XYZ file of C-alpha atoms in Angstrom:
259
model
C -23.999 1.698 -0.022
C -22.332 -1.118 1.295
C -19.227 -2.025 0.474
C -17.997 -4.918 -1.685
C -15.779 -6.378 0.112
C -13.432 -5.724 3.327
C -9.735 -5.116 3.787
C -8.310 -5.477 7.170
C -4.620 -4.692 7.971
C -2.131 -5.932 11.241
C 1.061 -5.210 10.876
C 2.278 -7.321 8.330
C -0.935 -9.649 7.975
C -3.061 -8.093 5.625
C -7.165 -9.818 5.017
C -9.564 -9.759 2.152
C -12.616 -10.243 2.411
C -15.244 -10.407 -0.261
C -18.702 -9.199 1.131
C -21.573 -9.909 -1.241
C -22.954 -13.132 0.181
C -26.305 -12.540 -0.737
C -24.615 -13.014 -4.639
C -22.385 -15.503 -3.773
C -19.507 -12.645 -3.760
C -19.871 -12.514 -7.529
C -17.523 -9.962 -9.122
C -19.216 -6.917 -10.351
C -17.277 -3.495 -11.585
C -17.726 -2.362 -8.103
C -15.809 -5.337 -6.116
C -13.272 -5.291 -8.735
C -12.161 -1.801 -8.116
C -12.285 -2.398 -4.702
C -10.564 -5.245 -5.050
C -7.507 -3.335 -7.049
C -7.989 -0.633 -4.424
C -7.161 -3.298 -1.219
C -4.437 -5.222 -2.930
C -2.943 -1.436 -3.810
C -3.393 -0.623 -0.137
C -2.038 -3.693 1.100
C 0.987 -3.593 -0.514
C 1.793 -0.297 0.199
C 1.526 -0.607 3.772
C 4.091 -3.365 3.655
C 1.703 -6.471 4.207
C 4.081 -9.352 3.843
C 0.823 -11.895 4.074
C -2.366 -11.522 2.148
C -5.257 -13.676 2.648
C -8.374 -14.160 0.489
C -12.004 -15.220 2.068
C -15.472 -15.011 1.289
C -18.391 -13.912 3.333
C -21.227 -16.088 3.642
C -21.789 -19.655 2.407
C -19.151 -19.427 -0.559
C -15.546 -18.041 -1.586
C -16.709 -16.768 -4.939
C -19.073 -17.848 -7.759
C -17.295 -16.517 -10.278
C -18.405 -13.271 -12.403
C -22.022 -11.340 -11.660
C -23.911 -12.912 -14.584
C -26.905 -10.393 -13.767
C -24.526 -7.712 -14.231
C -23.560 -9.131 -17.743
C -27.285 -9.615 -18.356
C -27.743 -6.302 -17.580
C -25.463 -4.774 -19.761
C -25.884 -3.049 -22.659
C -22.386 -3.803 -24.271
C -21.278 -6.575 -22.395
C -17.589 -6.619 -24.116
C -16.950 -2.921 -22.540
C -18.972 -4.509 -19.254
C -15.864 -7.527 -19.504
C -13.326 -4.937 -19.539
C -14.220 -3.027 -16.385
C -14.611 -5.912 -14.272
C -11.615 -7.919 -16.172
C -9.544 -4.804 -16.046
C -8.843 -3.685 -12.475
C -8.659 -7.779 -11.073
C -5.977 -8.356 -13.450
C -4.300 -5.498 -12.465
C -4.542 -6.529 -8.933
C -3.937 -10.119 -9.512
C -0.146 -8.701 -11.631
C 0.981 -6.598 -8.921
C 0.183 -9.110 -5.953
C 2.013 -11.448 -8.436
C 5.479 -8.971 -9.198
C 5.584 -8.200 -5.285
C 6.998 -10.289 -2.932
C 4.216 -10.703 -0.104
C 2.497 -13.986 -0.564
C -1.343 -14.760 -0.728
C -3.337 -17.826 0.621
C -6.547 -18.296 -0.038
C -8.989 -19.786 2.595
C -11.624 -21.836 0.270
C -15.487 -22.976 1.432
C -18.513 -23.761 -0.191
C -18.752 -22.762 -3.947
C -15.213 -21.893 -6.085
C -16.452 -21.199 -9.148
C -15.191 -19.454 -12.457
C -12.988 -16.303 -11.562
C -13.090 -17.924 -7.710
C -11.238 -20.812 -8.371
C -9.199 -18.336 -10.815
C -8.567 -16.299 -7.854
C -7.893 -19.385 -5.992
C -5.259 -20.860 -7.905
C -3.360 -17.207 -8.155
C -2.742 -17.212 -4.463
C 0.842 -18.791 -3.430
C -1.323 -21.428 -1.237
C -4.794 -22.714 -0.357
C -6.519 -23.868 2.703
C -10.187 -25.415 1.587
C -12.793 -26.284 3.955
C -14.747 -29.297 3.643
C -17.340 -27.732 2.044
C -15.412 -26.529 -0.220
C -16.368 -27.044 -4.206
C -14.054 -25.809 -7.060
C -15.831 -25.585 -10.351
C -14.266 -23.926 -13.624
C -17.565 -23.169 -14.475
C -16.669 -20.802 -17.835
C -17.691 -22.892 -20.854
C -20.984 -23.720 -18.880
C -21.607 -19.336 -19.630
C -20.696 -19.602 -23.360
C -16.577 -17.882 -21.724
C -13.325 -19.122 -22.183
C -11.358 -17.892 -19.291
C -10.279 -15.358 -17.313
C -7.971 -13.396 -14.140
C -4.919 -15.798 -15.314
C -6.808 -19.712 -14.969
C -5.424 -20.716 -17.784
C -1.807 -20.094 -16.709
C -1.865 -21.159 -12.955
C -4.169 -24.545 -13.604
C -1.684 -26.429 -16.142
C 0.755 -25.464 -14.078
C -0.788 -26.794 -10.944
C -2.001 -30.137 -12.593
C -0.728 -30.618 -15.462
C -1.971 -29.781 -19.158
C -3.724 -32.785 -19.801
C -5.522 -32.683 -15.917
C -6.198 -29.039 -16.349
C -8.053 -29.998 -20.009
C -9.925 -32.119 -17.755
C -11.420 -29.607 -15.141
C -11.525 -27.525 -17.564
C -13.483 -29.039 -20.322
C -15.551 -32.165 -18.876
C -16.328 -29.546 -16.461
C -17.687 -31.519 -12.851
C -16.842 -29.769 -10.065
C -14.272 -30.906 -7.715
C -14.948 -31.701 -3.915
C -12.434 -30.895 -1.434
C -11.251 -34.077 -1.020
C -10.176 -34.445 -4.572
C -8.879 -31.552 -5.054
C -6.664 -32.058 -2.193
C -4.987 -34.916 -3.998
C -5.078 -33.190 -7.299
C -2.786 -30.642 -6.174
C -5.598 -27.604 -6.018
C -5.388 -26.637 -2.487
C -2.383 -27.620 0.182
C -4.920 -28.201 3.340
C -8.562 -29.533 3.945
C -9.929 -28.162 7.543
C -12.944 -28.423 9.195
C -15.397 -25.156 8.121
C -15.389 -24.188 11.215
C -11.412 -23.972 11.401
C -10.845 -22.249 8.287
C -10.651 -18.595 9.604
C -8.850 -19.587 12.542
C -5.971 -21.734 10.557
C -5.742 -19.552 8.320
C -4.734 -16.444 10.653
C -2.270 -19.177 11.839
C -0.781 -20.243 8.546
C -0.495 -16.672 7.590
C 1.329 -15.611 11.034
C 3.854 -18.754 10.291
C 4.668 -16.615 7.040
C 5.074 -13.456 8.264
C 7.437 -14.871 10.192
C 9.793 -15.773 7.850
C 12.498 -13.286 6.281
C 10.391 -11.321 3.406
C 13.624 -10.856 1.675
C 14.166 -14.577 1.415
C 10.208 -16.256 0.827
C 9.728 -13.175 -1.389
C 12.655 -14.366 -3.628
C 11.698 -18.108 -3.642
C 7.854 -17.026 -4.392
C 9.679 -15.772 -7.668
C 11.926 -18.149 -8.244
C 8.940 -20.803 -8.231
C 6.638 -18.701 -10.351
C 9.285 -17.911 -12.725
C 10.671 -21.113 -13.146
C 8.817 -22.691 -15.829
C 10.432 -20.029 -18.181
C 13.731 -20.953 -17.541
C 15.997 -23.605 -18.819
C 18.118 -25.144 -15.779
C 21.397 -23.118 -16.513
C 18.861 -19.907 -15.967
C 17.804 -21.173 -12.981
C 21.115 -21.969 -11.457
C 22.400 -18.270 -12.358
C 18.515 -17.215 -10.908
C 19.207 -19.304 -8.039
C 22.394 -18.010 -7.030
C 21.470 -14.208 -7.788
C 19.053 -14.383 -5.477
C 20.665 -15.878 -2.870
C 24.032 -13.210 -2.790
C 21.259 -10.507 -2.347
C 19.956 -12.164 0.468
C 23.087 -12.908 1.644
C 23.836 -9.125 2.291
C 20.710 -8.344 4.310
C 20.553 -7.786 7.696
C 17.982 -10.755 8.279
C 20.369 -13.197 7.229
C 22.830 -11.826 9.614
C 20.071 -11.996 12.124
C 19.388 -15.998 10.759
C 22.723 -17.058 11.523
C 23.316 -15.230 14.613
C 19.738 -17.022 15.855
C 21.119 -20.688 14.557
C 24.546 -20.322 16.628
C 22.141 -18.917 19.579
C 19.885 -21.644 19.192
C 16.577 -19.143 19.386
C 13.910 -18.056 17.082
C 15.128 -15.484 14.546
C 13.489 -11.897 14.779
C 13.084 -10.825 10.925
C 12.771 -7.063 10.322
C 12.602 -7.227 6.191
C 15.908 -5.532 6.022
């Protein structure tokens, strides 16, 4: 049987890649366990970056509607697919490795959800993000409908959301979606560079400001001040920010070990 999707590890650069192109890398019960299964695997061998691709012409099209046609309870059918990706999607959240996704062709439904969970995005140009749900008779799901407001604002993310066009990469470039638009043929190979660029940095230090971010629409300002400083003392007593400040008064790159 082949596989759902692929997980490739290097050191601390850790790749998923979802592998059913001849459905559009729809999510059915079997690529979400194996999607729990990677991110479990990833994280536990220390990946500090975690990339997200798609095999064939598109990231994701959301959920496998001919699985959901298929099934004879299709609530209990929601909740093993549902299930394991938002178990994934909360532990890639509470650790501190980050995620980018690489975007092309169709980002549809639970894509673009998966999309907007990672830290950052690179979209090709053929990129197309959709929200896609309402047009199935869905609300939401795998956490939309807290990472879209907070991308674009409530009354942009009612947009998307509701009028329900899909968004070229262009647009969603200046909408705040995605961070990059490259060439198709680019994508992989900027990506592995992006990623690189953040496994270079102290995982101590971008794995605390990956929370501090997230977290900080729940916090009032005094919070985030106390949050703020917290989080700098512990970095403060790590090796790696010894190693920082010996590399600035050395005037050479720094050589991060995660301690």
């Amino acid at each position: 049987m082949t596989e759902p999707l692929r997980l490739h590890l290097d050191a601390a650069l850790g790749r998923i890649v979802f592998d059913r192109p001849q459905a559009l890398n729809a999510i059915d019960q079997a690529t979400a366990r194996a999607f729990e299964a990677a991110v479990a695997q990833a994280l536990d061998a220390g990946v500090r970056v975690l990339t997200l691709s798609g095999n064939g012409r598109a990231f994701m099209a959301g959920g496998d509607l001919a699985a959901f046609r298929r099934a004879e309870d299709r609530a209990a059918e929601a909740e093993a697919i549902i299930g394991p990706m938002n178990r994934a999607l909360a532990r890639l959240a509470e650790s501190d490795a980050l995620t980018v996704a690489l975007l092309h062709g169709p980002v549809a439904g639970a894509g673009l959800s998966l999309a907007l969970a990672a830290d950052l995005a690179l979209a090709a140009e053929s990129a197309v993000l959709s929200f896609a749900y309402l047009g199935v008779g869905a609300p939401a799901d795998c956490g939309i409908t807290w990472a879209l407001p907070r991308i674009v604002g409530l009354r942009r993310a009612a947009w998307i959301a509701l009028e329900g066009s899909a968004v070229p990469a262009v647009q969603a470039l200046d909408w705040g979606l995605v961070n990059r638009i490259v060439p198709d043929a680019a994508l992989q190979d900027e990506g592995t560079r992006l990623a690189a660029r953040l496994a270079g940095l102290a995982p101590g230090a971008s794995g605390a400001l990956k929370h501090l971010l997230r977290d900080g629409f729940g916090r009032d300002y005094a919070a985030t001040l106390e949050a703020e400083k917290q989080a700098f003392k512990t970095c403060a007593a790590t090796a790696d920010f010894a190693e920082a400040l010996a590399a600035f008064f050395e005037k050479r790159p720094a050589r991060f070990t995660g301690n």
